Coordinates of C-alpha atoms and ligand atoms in Angstrom, one line a residue:
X1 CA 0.0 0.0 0.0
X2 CA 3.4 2.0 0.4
X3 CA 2.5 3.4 -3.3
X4 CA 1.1 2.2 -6.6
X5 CA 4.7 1.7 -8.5
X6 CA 4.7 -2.0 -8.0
X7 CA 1.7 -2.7 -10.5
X8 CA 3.5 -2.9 -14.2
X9 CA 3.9 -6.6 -15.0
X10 CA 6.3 -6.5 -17.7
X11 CA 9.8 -7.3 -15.7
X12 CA 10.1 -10.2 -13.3
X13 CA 13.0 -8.5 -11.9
X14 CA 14.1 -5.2 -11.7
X15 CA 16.3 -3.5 -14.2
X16 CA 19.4 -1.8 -13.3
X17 CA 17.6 0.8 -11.4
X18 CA 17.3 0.2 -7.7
X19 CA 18.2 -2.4 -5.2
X20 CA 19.0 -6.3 -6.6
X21 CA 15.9 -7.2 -4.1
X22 CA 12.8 -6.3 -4.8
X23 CA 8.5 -7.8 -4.0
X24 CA 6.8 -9.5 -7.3
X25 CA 4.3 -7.8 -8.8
X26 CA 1.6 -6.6 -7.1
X27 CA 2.8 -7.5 -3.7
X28 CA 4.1 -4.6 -1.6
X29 CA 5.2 -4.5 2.1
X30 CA 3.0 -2.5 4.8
X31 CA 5.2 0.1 6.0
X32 CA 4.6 1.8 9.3
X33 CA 2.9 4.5 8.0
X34 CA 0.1 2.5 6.1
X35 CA -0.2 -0.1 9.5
X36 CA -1.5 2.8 11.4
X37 CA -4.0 2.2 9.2
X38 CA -4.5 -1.6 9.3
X39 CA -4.4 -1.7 13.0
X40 CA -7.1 0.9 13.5
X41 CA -9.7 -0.7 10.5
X42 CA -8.8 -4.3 13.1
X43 CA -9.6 -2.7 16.0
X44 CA -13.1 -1.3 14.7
X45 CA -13.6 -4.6 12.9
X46 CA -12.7 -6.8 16.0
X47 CA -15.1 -4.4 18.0
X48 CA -18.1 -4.1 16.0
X49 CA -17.7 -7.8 15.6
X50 CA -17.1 -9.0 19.1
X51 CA -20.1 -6.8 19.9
X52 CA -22.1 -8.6 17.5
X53 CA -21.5 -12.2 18.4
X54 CA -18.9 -13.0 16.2
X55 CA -15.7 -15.2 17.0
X56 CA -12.4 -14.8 15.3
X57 CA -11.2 -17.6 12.8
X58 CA -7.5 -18.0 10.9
X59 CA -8.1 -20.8 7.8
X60 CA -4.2 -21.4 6.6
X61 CA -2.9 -19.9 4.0
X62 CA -2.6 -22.4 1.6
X63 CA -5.4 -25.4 1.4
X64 CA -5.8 -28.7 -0.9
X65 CA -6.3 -27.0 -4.9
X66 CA -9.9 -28.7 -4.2
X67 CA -11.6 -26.8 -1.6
X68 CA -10.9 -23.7 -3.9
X69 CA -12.5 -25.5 -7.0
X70 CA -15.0 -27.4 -5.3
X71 CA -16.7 -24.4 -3.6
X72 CA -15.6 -21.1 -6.0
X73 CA -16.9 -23.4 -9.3
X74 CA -14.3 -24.5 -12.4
X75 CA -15.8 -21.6 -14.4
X76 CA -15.7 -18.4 -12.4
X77 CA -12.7 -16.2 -13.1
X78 CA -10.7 -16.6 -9.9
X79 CA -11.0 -20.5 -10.1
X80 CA -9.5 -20.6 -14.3
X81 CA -7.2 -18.2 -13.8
X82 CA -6.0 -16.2 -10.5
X83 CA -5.2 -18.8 -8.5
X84 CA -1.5 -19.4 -6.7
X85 CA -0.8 -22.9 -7.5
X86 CA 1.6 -25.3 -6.6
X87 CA 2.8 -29.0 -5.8
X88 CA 4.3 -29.6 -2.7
X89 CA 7.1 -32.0 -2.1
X90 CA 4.9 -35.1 -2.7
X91 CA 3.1 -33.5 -5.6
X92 CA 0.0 -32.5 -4.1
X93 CA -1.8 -29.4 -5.6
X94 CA -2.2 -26.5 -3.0
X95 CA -3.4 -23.5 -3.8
X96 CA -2.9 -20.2 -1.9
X97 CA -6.7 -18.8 -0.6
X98 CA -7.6 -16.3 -2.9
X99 CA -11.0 -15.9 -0.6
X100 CA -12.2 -17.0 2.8
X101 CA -15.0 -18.2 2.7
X102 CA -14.2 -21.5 1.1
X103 CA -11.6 -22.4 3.6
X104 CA -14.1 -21.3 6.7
X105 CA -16.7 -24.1 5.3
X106 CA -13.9 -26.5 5.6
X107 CA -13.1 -25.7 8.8
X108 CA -17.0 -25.1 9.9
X109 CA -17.4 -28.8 8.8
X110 CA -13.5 -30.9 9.9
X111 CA -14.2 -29.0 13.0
X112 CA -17.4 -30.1 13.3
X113 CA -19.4 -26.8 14.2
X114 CA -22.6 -28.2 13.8
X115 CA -22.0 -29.5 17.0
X116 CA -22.3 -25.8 18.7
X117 CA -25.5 -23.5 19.4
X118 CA -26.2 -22.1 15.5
X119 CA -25.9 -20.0 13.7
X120 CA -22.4 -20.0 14.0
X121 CA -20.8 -16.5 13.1
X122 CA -17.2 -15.9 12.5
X123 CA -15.1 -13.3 11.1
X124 CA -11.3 -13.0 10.0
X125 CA -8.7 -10.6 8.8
X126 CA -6.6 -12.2 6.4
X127 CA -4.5 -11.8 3.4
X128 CA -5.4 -13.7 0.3
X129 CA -3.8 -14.3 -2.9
X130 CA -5.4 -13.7 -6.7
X131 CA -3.1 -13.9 -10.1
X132 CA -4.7 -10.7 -11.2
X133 CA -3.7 -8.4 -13.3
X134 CA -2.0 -5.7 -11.2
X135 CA -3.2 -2.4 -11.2
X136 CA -4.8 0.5 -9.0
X137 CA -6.6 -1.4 -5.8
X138 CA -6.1 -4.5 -7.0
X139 CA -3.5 -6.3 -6.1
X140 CA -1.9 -10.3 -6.1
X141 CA -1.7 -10.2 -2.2
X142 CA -4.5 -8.2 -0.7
X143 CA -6.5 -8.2 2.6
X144 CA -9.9 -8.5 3.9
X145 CA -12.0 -8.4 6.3
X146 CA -14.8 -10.5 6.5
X147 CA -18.0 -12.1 8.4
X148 CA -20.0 -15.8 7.8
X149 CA -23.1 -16.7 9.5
X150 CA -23.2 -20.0 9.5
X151 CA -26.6 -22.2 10.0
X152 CA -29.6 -20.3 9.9
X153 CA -31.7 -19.4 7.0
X154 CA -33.6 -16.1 7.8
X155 CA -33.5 -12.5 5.8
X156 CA -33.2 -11.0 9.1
X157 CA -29.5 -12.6 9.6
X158 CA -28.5 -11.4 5.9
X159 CA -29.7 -7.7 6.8
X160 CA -27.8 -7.8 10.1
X161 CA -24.6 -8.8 7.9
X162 CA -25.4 -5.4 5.9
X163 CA -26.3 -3.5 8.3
X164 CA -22.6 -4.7 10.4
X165 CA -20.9 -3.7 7.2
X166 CA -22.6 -0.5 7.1
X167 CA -21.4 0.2 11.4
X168 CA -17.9 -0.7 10.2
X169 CA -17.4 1.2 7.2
X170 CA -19.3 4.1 8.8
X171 CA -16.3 3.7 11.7
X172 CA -13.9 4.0 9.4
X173 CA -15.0 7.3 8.4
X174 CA -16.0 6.2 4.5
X175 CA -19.8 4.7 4.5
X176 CA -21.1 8.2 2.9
X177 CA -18.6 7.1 -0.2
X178 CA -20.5 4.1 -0.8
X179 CA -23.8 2.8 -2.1
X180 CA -25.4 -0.6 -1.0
X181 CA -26.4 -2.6 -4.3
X182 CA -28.8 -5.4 -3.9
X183 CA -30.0 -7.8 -5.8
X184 CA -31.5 -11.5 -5.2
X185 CA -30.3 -14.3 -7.7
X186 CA -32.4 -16.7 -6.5
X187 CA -32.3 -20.6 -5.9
X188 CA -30.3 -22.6 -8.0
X189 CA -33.3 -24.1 -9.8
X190 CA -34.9 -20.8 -10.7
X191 CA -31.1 -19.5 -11.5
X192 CA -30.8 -22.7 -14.0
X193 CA -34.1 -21.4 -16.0
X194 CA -33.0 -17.9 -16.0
X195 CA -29.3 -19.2 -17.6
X196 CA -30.9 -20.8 -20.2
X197 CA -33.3 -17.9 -21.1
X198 CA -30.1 -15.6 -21.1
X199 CA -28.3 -18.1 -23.4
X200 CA -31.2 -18.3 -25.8
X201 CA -31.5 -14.2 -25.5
X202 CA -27.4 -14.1 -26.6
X203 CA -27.6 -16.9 -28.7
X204 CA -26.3 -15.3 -32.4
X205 CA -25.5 -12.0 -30.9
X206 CA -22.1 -13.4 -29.9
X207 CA -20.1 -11.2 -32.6
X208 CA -20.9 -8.5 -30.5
X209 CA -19.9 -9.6 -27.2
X210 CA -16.0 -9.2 -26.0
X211 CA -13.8 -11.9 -26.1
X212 CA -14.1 -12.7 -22.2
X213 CA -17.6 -13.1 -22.3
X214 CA -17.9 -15.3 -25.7
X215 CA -16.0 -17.5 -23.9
X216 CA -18.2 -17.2 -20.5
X217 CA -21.4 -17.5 -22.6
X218 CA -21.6 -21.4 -22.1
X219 CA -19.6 -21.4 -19.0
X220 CA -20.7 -19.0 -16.8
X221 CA -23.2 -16.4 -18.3
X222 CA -24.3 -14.5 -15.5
X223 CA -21.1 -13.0 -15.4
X224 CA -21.8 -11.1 -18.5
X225 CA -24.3 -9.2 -17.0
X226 CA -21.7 -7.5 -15.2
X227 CA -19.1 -7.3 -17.7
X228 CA -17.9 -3.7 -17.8
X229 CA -17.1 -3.9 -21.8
X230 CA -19.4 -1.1 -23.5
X231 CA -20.7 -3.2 -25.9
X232 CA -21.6 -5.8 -23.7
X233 CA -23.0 -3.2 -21.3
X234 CA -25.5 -2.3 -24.0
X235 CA -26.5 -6.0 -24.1
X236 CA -26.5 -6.5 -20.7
X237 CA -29.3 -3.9 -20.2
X238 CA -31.8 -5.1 -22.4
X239 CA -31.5 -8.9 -21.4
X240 CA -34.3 -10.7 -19.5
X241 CA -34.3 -9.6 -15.6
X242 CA -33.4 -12.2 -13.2
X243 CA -36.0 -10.8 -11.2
X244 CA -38.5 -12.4 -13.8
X245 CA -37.2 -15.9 -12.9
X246 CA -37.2 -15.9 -9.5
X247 CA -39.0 -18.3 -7.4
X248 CA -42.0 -17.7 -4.8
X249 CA -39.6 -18.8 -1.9
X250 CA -36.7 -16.2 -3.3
X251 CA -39.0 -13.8 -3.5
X252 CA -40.6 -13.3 -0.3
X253 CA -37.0 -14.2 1.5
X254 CA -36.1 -10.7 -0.3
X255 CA -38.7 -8.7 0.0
X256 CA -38.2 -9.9 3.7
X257 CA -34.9 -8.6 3.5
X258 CA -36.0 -5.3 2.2
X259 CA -38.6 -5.0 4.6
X260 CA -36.1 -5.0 7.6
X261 CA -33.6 -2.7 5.8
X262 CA -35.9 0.1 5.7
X263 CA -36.8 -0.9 9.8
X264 CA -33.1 -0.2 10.1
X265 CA -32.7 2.9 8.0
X266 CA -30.8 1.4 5.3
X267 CA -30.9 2.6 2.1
X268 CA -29.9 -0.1 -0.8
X269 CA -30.1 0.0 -5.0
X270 CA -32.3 -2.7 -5.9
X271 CA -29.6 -3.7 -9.1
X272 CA -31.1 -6.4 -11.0
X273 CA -27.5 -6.9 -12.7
X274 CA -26.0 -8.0 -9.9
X275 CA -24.8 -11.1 -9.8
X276 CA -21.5 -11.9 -8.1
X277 CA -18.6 -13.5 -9.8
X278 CA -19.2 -17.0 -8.0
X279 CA -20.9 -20.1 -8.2
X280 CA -21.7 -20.5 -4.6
X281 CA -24.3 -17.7 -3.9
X282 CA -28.0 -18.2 -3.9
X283 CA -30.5 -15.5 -3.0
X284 CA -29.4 -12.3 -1.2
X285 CA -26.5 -11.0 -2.9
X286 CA -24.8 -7.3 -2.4
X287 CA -21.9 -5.0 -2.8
X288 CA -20.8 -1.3 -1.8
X289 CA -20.3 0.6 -4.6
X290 CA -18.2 3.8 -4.6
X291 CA -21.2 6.4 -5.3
X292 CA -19.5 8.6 -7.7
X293 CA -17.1 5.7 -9.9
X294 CA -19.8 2.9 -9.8
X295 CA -18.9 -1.4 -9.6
X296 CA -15.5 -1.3 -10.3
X297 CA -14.3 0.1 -7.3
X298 CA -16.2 -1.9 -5.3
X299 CA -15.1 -2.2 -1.7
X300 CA -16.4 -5.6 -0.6
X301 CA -19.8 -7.5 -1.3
X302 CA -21.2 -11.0 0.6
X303 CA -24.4 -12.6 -0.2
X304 CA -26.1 -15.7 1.0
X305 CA -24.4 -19.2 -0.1
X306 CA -27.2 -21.8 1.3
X307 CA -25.4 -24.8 -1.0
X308 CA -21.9 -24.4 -0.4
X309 CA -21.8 -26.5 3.2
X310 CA -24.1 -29.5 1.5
X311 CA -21.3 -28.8 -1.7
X312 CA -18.5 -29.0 0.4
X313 CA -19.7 -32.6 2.1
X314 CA -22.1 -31.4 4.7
X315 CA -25.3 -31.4 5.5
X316 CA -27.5 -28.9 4.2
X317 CA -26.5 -25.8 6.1
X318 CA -27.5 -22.1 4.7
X319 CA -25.1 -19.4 5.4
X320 CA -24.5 -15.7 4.4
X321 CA -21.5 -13.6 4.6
X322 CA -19.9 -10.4 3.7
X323 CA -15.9 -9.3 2.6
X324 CA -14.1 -6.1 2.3
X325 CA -11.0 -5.4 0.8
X326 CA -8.8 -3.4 3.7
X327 CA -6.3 -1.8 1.0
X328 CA -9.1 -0.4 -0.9
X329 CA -10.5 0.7 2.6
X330 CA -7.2 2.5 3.0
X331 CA -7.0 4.3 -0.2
X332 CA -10.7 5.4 0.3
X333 CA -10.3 6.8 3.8
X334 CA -6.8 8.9 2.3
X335 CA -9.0 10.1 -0.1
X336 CA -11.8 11.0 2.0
X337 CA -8.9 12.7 4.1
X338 CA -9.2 10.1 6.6
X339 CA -6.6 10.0 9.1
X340 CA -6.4 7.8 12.1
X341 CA -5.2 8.1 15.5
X342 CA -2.9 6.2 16.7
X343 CA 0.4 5.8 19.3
X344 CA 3.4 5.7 17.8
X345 CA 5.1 8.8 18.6
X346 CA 7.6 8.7 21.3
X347 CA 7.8 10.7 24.7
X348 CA 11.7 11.0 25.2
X349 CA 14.8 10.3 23.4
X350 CA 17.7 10.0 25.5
X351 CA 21.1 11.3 24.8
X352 CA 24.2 10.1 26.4
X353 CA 28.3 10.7 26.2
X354 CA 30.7 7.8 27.5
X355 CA 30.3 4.5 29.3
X356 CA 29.2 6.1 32.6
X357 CA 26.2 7.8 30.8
X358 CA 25.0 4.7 29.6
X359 CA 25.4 2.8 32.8
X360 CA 23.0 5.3 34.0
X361 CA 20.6 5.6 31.1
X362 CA 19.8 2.2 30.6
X363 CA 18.0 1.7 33.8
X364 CA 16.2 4.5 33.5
X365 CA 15.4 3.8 29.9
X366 CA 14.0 0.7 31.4
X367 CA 12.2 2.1 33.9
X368 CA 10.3 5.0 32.0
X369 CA 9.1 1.6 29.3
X370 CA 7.9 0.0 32.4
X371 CA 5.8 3.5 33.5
X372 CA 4.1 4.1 29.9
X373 CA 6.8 6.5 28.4
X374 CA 8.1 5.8 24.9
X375 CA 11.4 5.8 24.9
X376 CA 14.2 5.8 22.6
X377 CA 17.9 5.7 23.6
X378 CA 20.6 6.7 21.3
X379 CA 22.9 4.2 22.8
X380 CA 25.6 4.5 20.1
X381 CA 28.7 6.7 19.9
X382 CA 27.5 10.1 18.4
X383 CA 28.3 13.2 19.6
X384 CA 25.5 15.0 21.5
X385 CA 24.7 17.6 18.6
X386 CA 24.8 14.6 16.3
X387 CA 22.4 12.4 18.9
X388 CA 19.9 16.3 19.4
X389 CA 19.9 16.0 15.4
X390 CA 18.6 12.5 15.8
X391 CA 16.4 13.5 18.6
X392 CA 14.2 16.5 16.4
X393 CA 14.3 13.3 13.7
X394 CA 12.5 11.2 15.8
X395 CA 10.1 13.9 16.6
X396 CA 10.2 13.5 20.4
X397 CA 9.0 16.1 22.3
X398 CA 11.9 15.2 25.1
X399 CA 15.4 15.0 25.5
X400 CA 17.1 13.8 28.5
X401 CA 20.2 14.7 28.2
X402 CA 23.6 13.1 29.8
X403 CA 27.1 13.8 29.5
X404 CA 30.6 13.4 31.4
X405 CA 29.2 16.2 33.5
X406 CA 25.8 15.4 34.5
X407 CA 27.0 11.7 35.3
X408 CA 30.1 13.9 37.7
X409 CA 27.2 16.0 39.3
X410 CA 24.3 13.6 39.6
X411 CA 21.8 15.3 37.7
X412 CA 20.4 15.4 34.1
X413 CA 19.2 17.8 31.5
X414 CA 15.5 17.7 30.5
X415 CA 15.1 19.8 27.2
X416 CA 12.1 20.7 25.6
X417 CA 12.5 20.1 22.0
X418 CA 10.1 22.6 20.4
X419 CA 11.5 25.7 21.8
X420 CA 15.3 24.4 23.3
X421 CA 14.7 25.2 26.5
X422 CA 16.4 23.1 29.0
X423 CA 15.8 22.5 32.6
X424 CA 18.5 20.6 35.1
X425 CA 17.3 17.5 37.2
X426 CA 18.7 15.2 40.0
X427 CA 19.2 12.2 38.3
X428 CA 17.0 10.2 40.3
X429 CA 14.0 12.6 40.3
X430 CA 14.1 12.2 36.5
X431 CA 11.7 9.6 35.8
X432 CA 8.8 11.4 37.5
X433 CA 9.8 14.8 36.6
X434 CA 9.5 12.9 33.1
X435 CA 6.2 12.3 34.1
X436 CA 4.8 15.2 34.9
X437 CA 5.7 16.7 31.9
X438 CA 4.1 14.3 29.5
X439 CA 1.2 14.2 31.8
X440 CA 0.0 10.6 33.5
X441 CA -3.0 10.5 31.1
X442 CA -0.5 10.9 28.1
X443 CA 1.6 7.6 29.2
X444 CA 1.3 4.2 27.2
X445 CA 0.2 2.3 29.9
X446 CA -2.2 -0.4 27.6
X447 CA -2.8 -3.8 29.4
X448 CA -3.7 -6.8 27.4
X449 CA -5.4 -7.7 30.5
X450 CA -4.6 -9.8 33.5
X451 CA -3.5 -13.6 32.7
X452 CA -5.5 -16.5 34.2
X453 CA -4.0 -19.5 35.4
X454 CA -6.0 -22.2 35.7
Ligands
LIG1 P1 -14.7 -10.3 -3.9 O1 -14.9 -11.4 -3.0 O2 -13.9 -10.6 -5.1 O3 -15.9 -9.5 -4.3 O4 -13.7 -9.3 -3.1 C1 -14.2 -8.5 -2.0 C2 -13.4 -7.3 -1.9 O5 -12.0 -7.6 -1.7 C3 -13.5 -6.4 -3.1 O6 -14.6 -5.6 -3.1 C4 -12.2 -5.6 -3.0 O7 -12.3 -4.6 -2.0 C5 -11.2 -6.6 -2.4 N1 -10.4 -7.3 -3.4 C6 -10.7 -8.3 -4.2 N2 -9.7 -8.6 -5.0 C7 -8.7 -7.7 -4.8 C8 -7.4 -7.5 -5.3 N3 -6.9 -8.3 -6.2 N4 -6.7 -6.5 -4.8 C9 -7.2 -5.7 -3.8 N5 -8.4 -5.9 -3.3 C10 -9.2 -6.9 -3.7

């Protein structure tokens, strides 16, 4: 998320310019800067979550090539081409996750969670992996967010997903940016008529259609409903509605759904064109869409997936769930001029001359830590000028001071770093003279909480 120069995917390795190291393609490191970030979009999402019910899960990172094609479908586009995949040792396919939710059914069912009170509603915060074409939010490692509610079928559960997706993105400071489309794609029996009326409806317009979607017309042709091509936009509009298709049951589950949104106060976009790029959805399906650039900037999208547990070996469980991607997050909260807090910047950077010095600092290094102050020590062999110059890089309000001299006399220098002033201390009236400068309610004093032994 550093920048966007990582995206061109001519070169496998850098030219002659820069460092002989550098990421693939589309991967980038998280520098501090950008974790600020990531650590304050898991804190809300960990909140809003834990508040809701929902228990934190970790799938791996890689699974068995089959759960990915098993649950995504052999047709959808991250299934015949994004995926990361390899052969282990004893040439097994593996596949890095390029989603979640496939790998949370797997665990749902080997750790047999229909044993426990249901439904059962996790989240995670994971990165995943898609051989995409790199370019502006879209990346080959990216993260997301994300929420499954696992063994109850009932609108009310998909509209508290939205609705939780709403609270978060609302946290974050971006929920105004974003429009909630909706759409309902039915059962798979009504979804099987509706494919074959919308193959009969293309059937000798092909010529017209882009290349992707000639090929997707006997694969997969929902997806061409939301193919952003301008021909095949033009196409795409006059085609038979879904909506036309659906069943009684589908029906009423979403006008259900609609029914508690507006109890709620959410708006939506009833989009008859959505659709969802996989196989496993059935019914509710939605995304965020930014307001002003429309569905290719979406920001994350979930819908209901009643066959995948049954697909996946189970017995019939239906679910619903929700993703967001957190660099797209990121790049919409910077460009809604987002900024977040957070408590990285130090209290005092301490400044020493000669062996003595140090013998003195590093206690009391160790003991401001201990009381909440952030402390760095230039422990090295810089002059003091040189170490004051590192100080004002660091950004540290406070210096303490201590040379030859102040070890001789017992005390040390205190100086304020915005205006130079300096003030002399005995040494060991330092750490809460320290104190009451930064203020007790400034100190870092966060507790994990107290350990339990059993
Ligand atoms: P999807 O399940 O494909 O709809 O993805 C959900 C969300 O994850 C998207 O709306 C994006 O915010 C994010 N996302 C998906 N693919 C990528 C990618 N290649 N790079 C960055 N973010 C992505």
């Amino acid at each position: 998320m550093a920048d966007d120069t990582n995206l061109a995917d001519d070169q496998e390795s850098p030219g002659s310019m820069g460092p002989p190291y550098q990421t693939p393609k589309g991967v980038h490191d998280i520098l501090p800067a950008d974790h600020e970030y990531y650590t304050y979009i898991k804190k809300v999402v960990r909140h809003r979550l834990r508040q809701a019910g929902f228990r934190r899960i970790s799938t791996p990172i890689f699974e068995f090539t089959n759960v990915f094609t098993r649950s995504l479908g052999e047709t959808t586009d991250i299934v015949s081409k994004e995926m990361y995949t390899f052969q282990d040792r004893k040439g097994r396919s593996l596949t890095l996750k390029p989603e979640s939710t496939a790998g949370v059914v797997r665990a749902y069912l080997q750790n047999n969670m229909q044993a426990l009170a249901q439904p059962v509603q996790l989240y995670y915060i994971e990165p995943h992996f898609r051989y995409d074409r790199p370019q502006k939010g879209r990346y080959r490692q990216f993260w997301q967010f994300g929420m499954e509610v696992i063994g109850e079928s009932d609108p009310a559960l998909d509209a508290q997903v939205i609705q939780l997706a709403i609270r978060i993105l609302k946290d974050l400071g971006i929920a105004d940016l974003f429009t909630l489309q909706l759409n309902s794609i039915g059962t798979p029996e009504s979804r099987k008529k509706y494919i074959a009326a919308l193959q009969d409806y293309y059937f000798g317009k092909e010529r017209h259609l882009c290349e992707n979607c000639r090929a997707r017309l006997g694969t997969n042709p929902l997806r061409l409903l939301d193919c952003k091509e301008e021909d095949c936009v033009v196409l795409a509009k006059l085609a038979p509605s879904l909506a036309q298709y659906l069943d009684e049951e589908s029906k009423e589950f979403h006008a259900d759904l609609k029914e508690f949104l507006d109890e709620m106060g959410i708006k939506y976009v009833e989009n008859s064109r959505l659709v969802r790029g996989l196989d496993y959805y059935s019914k509710t399906v939605f995304e965020f869409w930014d307001a002003s650039l429309g569905a290719q900037n979406a920001i994350g999208g979930g819908g209901r997936y009643d066959g995948l547990v049954e697909l996946m070996g189970g017995n019939p469980t239906p679910a619903v769930g929700f993703a967001a991607g957190i660099e797209r997050i990121i790049a919409n909260m910077k460009r809604a001029k987002v900024r977040v807090p957070h408590k990285d910047e130090l209290h005092v950077f301490v400044a020493q001359l000669g062996k003595e010095a140090k013998k003195k600092c590093l206690p009391l290094i160790m003991e401001m830590r201990e009381r909440g102050i952030k402390t760095v020590g230039a422990l090295g062999k810089g002059s003091i000028g040189t170490q004051l110059k590192i100080a004002d890089k660091f950004g540290a309000p406070w210096t303490i001071i201590m040379g030859l001299t102040e070890v001789r006399e017992g005390v040390a220098i205190i100086r304020d770093m915005s205006v130079g002033t300096q003030i002399k201390v005995k040494f060991e009236d330092t750490l809460e003279k320290m104190i009451e400068l930064i203020g007790e309610e400034n100190l870092d004093n966060y507790s994990p909480g107290e350990l339990l032994y059993s």
